[in-house]
mmCIF file of C-alpha atoms in Angstrom:
data_model
loop_
_atom_site.group_PDB
_atom_site.id
_atom_site.type_symbol
_atom_site.label_atom_id
_atom_site.label_comp_id
_atom_site.label_asym_id
_atom_site.label_seq_id
_atom_site.Cartn_x
_atom_site.Cartn_y
_atom_site.Cartn_z
ATOM 1 C CA UNK K 27 0.000 0.000 0.000
ATOM 2 C CA UNK K 28 1.174 3.533 -0.814
ATOM 3 C CA UNK K 29 0.578 6.403 1.586
ATOM 4 C CA UNK K 30 0.697 9.697 -0.292
ATOM 5 C CA UNK K 31 1.178 12.688 1.993
ATOM 6 C CA UNK K 32 0.034 16.044 0.560
ATOM 7 C CA UNK K 33 2.936 17.884 2.194
ATOM 8 C CA UNK K 34 6.362 18.983 1.007
ATOM 9 C CA UNK K 35 9.458 17.193 2.246
ATOM 10 C CA UNK K 36 11.442 20.409 1.770
ATOM 11 C CA UNK K 37 10.565 24.069 2.137
ATOM 12 C CA UNK K 38 14.179 25.244 2.022
ATOM 13 C CA UNK K 39 14.871 22.849 4.910
ATOM 14 C CA UNK K 40 13.564 19.326 5.413
ATOM 15 C CA UNK K 41 10.370 19.029 7.411
ATOM 16 C CA UNK K 42 10.984 18.476 11.092
ATOM 17 C CA UNK K 43 11.694 15.029 12.458
ATOM 18 C CA UNK K 44 8.468 15.318 14.468
ATOM 19 C CA UNK K 45 6.418 15.900 11.297
ATOM 20 C CA UNK K 46 8.216 13.130 9.437
ATOM 21 C CA UNK K 47 7.578 10.723 12.321
ATOM 22 C CA UNK K 48 3.900 11.642 12.391
ATOM 23 C CA UNK K 49 3.437 10.786 8.701
ATOM 24 C CA UNK K 50 5.549 7.622 8.931
ATOM 25 C CA UNK K 51 3.506 6.547 11.959
ATOM 26 C CA UNK K 52 0.290 7.137 9.983
ATOM 27 C CA UNK K 53 1.670 5.055 7.103
ATOM 28 C CA UNK K 54 2.614 2.299 9.528
ATOM 29 C CA UNK K 55 -0.865 2.329 11.112
ATOM 30 C CA UNK K 56 -2.386 1.933 7.639
ATOM 31 C CA UNK K 57 -0.038 -0.920 6.763
ATOM 32 C CA UNK K 58 1.592 1.142 4.024
ATOM 33 C CA UNK K 59 5.127 0.161 3.055
ATOM 34 C CA UNK K 60 5.418 2.980 0.496
ATOM 35 C CA UNK K 61 5.486 6.646 1.490
ATOM 36 C CA UNK K 62 5.407 9.661 -0.853
ATOM 37 C CA UNK K 63 5.771 13.411 -0.320
ATOM 38 C CA UNK K 64 5.927 16.396 -2.619
ATOM 39 C CA UNK K 65 9.625 17.139 -3.099
ATOM 40 C CA UNK K 66 9.348 20.857 -2.469
ATOM 41 C CA UNK K 67 12.474 22.955 -2.807
ATOM 42 C CA UNK K 68 15.906 22.971 -1.222
ATOM 43 C CA UNK K 69 19.268 24.482 -2.043
ATOM 44 C CA UNK K 70 21.085 21.760 -0.167
ATOM 45 C CA UNK K 71 20.218 18.368 1.271
ATOM 46 C CA UNK K 72 22.291 17.662 4.355
ATOM 47 C CA UNK K 73 23.763 14.396 5.559
ATOM 48 C CA UNK K 74 21.837 14.975 8.799
ATOM 49 C CA UNK K 75 18.566 15.165 6.801
ATOM 50 C CA UNK K 76 19.267 11.787 5.241
ATOM 51 C CA UNK K 77 20.284 10.237 8.571
ATOM 52 C CA UNK K 78 16.988 11.352 10.147
ATOM 53 C CA UNK K 79 15.023 10.223 7.106
ATOM 54 C CA UNK K 80 16.638 6.773 7.126
ATOM 55 C CA UNK K 81 16.115 6.285 10.872
ATOM 56 C CA UNK K 82 12.428 7.209 10.663
ATOM 57 C CA UNK K 83 11.750 5.114 7.558
ATOM 58 C CA UNK K 84 13.445 2.080 9.108
ATOM 59 C CA UNK K 85 11.673 2.537 12.426
ATOM 60 C CA UNK K 86 8.258 2.550 10.736
ATOM 61 C CA UNK K 87 9.142 -0.193 8.244
ATOM 62 C CA UNK K 88 8.780 1.976 5.140
ATOM 63 C CA UNK K 89 10.352 -0.014 2.299
ATOM 64 C CA UNK K 90 9.896 2.479 -0.525
ATOM 65 C CA UNK K 91 10.197 6.252 -0.226
ATOM 66 C CA UNK K 92 9.259 8.601 -3.073
ATOM 67 C CA UNK K 93 9.130 12.294 -3.836
ATOM 68 C CA UNK K 94 6.982 13.917 -6.512
ATOM 69 C CA UNK K 95 6.904 17.022 -8.646
ATOM 70 C CA UNK K 96 4.207 19.585 -7.892
ATOM 71 C CA UNK K 97 2.367 22.328 -9.753
ATOM 72 C CA UNK K 98 4.313 25.245 -8.315
ATOM 73 C CA UNK K 99 6.905 27.204 -10.293
ATOM 74 C CA UNK K 100 9.797 25.737 -8.276
ATOM 75 C CA UNK K 101 8.738 22.188 -9.209
ATOM 76 C CA UNK K 102 10.682 21.781 -12.436
ATOM 77 C CA UNK K 103 12.276 18.527 -13.562
ATOM 78 C CA UNK K 104 15.761 19.965 -13.011
ATOM 79 C CA UNK K 105 15.002 20.929 -9.418
ATOM 80 C CA UNK K 106 13.267 17.621 -8.691
ATOM 81 C CA UNK K 107 16.244 15.776 -10.135
ATOM 82 C CA UNK K 108 18.647 17.877 -8.045
ATOM 83 C CA UNK K 109 16.861 17.029 -4.774
ATOM 84 C CA UNK K 110 16.616 13.351 -5.699
ATOM 85 C CA UNK K 111 20.296 13.084 -6.617
ATOM 86 C CA UNK K 112 21.389 14.899 -3.453
ATOM 87 C CA UNK K 113 19.283 12.536 -1.327
ATOM 88 C CA UNK K 114 20.686 9.472 -3.100
ATOM 89 C CA UNK K 115 24.293 10.697 -2.926
ATOM 90 C CA UNK K 116 23.938 11.201 0.825
ATOM 91 C CA UNK K 117 22.540 7.681 1.315
ATOM 92 C CA UNK K 118 18.761 7.887 1.045
ATOM 93 C CA UNK K 119 16.871 5.163 -0.766
ATOM 94 C CA UNK K 120 14.497 7.417 -2.697
ATOM 95 C CA UNK K 121 12.773 7.307 -6.049
ATOM 96 C CA UNK K 122 10.513 9.622 -8.010
ATOM 97 C CA UNK K 123 6.854 9.765 -8.853
ATOM 98 C CA UNK K 124 6.473 11.341 -12.306
ATOM 99 C CA UNK K 125 3.215 13.297 -12.483
ATOM 100 C CA UNK K 126 2.448 14.066 -16.135
ATOM 101 C CA UNK K 127 -0.103 16.753 -15.378
ATOM 102 C CA UNK K 128 1.951 18.636 -12.845
ATOM 103 C CA UNK K 129 4.683 19.257 -15.402
ATOM 104 C CA UNK K 130 2.125 21.057 -17.591
ATOM 105 C CA UNK K 131 1.627 23.595 -14.790
ATOM 106 C CA UNK K 132 5.329 24.493 -14.815
ATOM 107 C CA UNK K 133 5.422 24.462 -18.631
ATOM 108 C CA UNK K 134 7.942 21.653 -18.814
ATOM 109 C CA UNK K 135 8.573 19.524 -21.880
ATOM 110 C CA UNK K 136 7.207 16.198 -20.690
ATOM 111 C CA UNK K 137 9.233 14.010 -23.038
ATOM 112 C CA UNK K 138 12.502 15.743 -22.085
ATOM 113 C CA UNK K 139 11.511 15.595 -18.409
ATOM 114 C CA UNK K 140 10.798 11.868 -18.701
ATOM 115 C CA UNK K 141 14.195 11.300 -20.308
ATOM 116 C CA UNK K 142 15.968 13.332 -17.617
ATOM 117 C CA UNK K 143 14.251 11.633 -14.683
ATOM 118 C CA UNK K 144 13.562 8.109 -15.938
ATOM 119 C CA UNK K 145 16.430 6.396 -14.143
ATOM 120 C CA UNK K 146 14.922 7.332 -10.759
ATOM 121 C CA UNK K 147 11.199 7.093 -11.575
ATOM 122 C CA UNK K 148 9.350 4.111 -10.099
ATOM 123 C CA UNK K 149 5.773 5.387 -10.265
ATOM 124 C CA UNK K 150 3.742 7.474 -12.722
ATOM 125 C CA UNK K 151 0.702 9.590 -11.941
ATOM 126 C CA UNK K 152 -0.970 9.672 -15.319
ATOM 127 C CA UNK K 153 -3.369 12.400 -16.307
ATOM 128 C CA UNK K 154 -4.049 14.442 -19.412
ATOM 129 C CA UNK K 155 -4.278 18.250 -19.308
ATOM 130 C CA UNK K 156 -5.596 20.819 -21.749
ATOM 131 C CA UNK K 157 -2.845 23.405 -22.209
ATOM 132 C CA UNK K 158 -5.089 26.471 -22.568
ATOM 133 C CA UNK K 159 -7.079 25.939 -19.344
ATOM 134 C CA UNK K 160 -4.714 23.617 -17.445
ATOM 135 C CA UNK K 161 -7.770 21.513 -16.731
ATOM 136 C CA UNK K 162 -7.578 17.764 -16.220
ATOM 137 C CA UNK K 163 -9.279 15.609 -18.785
ATOM 138 C CA UNK K 164 -9.529 12.009 -19.878
ATOM 139 C CA UNK K 165 -6.666 10.289 -21.701
ATOM 140 C CA UNK K 166 -6.361 11.420 -25.291
ATOM 141 C CA UNK K 167 -8.560 14.483 -24.771
ATOM 142 C CA UNK K 168 -5.823 16.842 -23.600
ATOM 143 C CA UNK K 169 -2.501 18.070 -24.886
ATOM 144 C CA UNK K 170 -0.125 15.567 -23.306
ATOM 145 C CA UNK K 171 1.472 13.114 -25.676
ATOM 146 C CA UNK K 172 0.873 10.156 -23.376
ATOM 147 C CA UNK K 173 2.482 7.653 -25.766
ATOM 148 C CA UNK K 174 5.664 9.721 -26.129
ATOM 149 C CA UNK K 175 5.974 10.188 -22.373
ATOM 150 C CA UNK K 176 5.316 6.538 -21.494
ATOM 151 C CA UNK K 177 7.806 5.351 -24.136
ATOM 152 C CA UNK K 178 10.595 6.697 -21.922
ATOM 153 C CA UNK K 179 9.730 4.268 -19.116
ATOM 154 C CA UNK K 180 9.734 0.485 -18.766
ATOM 155 C CA UNK K 181 6.423 -1.084 -19.756
ATOM 156 C CA UNK K 182 5.907 -2.595 -16.294
ATOM 157 C CA UNK K 183 6.341 0.654 -14.334
ATOM 158 C CA UNK K 184 3.606 1.267 -11.777
ATOM 159 C CA UNK K 185 1.119 3.673 -13.320
ATOM 160 C CA UNK K 186 -1.885 5.244 -11.608
ATOM 161 C CA UNK K 187 -4.723 7.123 -13.262
ATOM 162 C CA UNK K 188 -5.043 10.300 -11.239
ATOM 163 C CA UNK K 189 -7.999 12.436 -12.243
ATOM 164 C CA UNK K 190 -11.762 12.652 -11.730
ATOM 165 C CA UNK K 191 -13.772 10.147 -13.742
ATOM 166 C CA UNK K 192 -17.111 11.975 -13.931
ATOM 167 C CA UNK K 193 -20.618 11.045 -12.848
ATOM 168 C CA UNK K 194 -20.310 7.347 -13.680
ATOM 169 C CA UNK K 195 -16.753 6.771 -12.487
ATOM 170 C CA UNK K 196 -16.693 2.980 -12.739
ATOM 171 C CA UNK K 197 -17.725 3.036 -16.392
ATOM 172 C CA UNK K 198 -15.319 5.878 -17.223
ATOM 173 C CA UNK K 199 -12.522 4.195 -15.291
ATOM 174 C CA UNK K 200 -13.004 0.963 -17.248
ATOM 175 C CA UNK K 201 -12.739 2.900 -20.508
ATOM 176 C CA UNK K 202 -9.630 4.747 -19.275
ATOM 177 C CA UNK K 203 -7.972 1.479 -18.256
ATOM 178 C CA UNK K 204 -8.779 0.079 -21.706
ATOM 179 C CA UNK K 205 -7.153 3.163 -23.296
ATOM 180 C CA UNK K 206 -4.077 2.815 -21.091
ATOM 181 C CA UNK K 207 -3.802 -0.885 -21.931
ATOM 182 C CA UNK K 208 -3.999 -0.067 -25.649
ATOM 183 C CA UNK K 209 -1.378 2.658 -25.281
ATOM 184 C CA UNK K 210 1.017 0.321 -23.481
ATOM 185 C CA UNK K 211 0.446 -2.395 -26.103
ATOM 186 C CA UNK K 212 1.178 0.106 -28.895
ATOM 187 C CA UNK K 213 4.377 1.168 -27.169
ATOM 188 C CA UNK K 214 5.482 -2.461 -26.823
ATOM 189 C CA UNK K 215 5.033 -2.946 -30.574
ATOM 190 C CA UNK K 216 7.283 0.080 -31.182
ATOM 191 C CA UNK K 217 10.084 -1.306 -28.992
#
């Protein structure tokens, strides 16, 4: 199970150990072994940050820790990559969630972002966005080249549909899963 916390790991400095423990404890209580935060922004990741992070994750039996891009101007692929690399270099076991829609908000080139980040991405939040309104929409109805983005990643990467599915969500969700299956099959034929 994945516990996704709608908070930033960094706002210049890493969140406090008390806050981190609270969220890890919540994940543990839910039986979640995966924990995800918004990356946020930081000039420097310290060795002390990583030591605290590792202690807390081990204590609460979190096996997989992820950070994600957001919709704010500081949440570019370069900055996300910088935080991830600093965490890894200092000894954190961290990976990335690649949110296709969020990169539209910061006007990033999704294909280039996927190429830059792919070696550390283990999870994709898939959504389509219309560029003029920045509104979420169903797959194939927005301006994201879903096929081009997904081609950058392994075919078996964990992928979640992350957007509202209307008034009859189960029917819409089935259709969206069928679209995603067809997209992944088309990509496999291209490989």
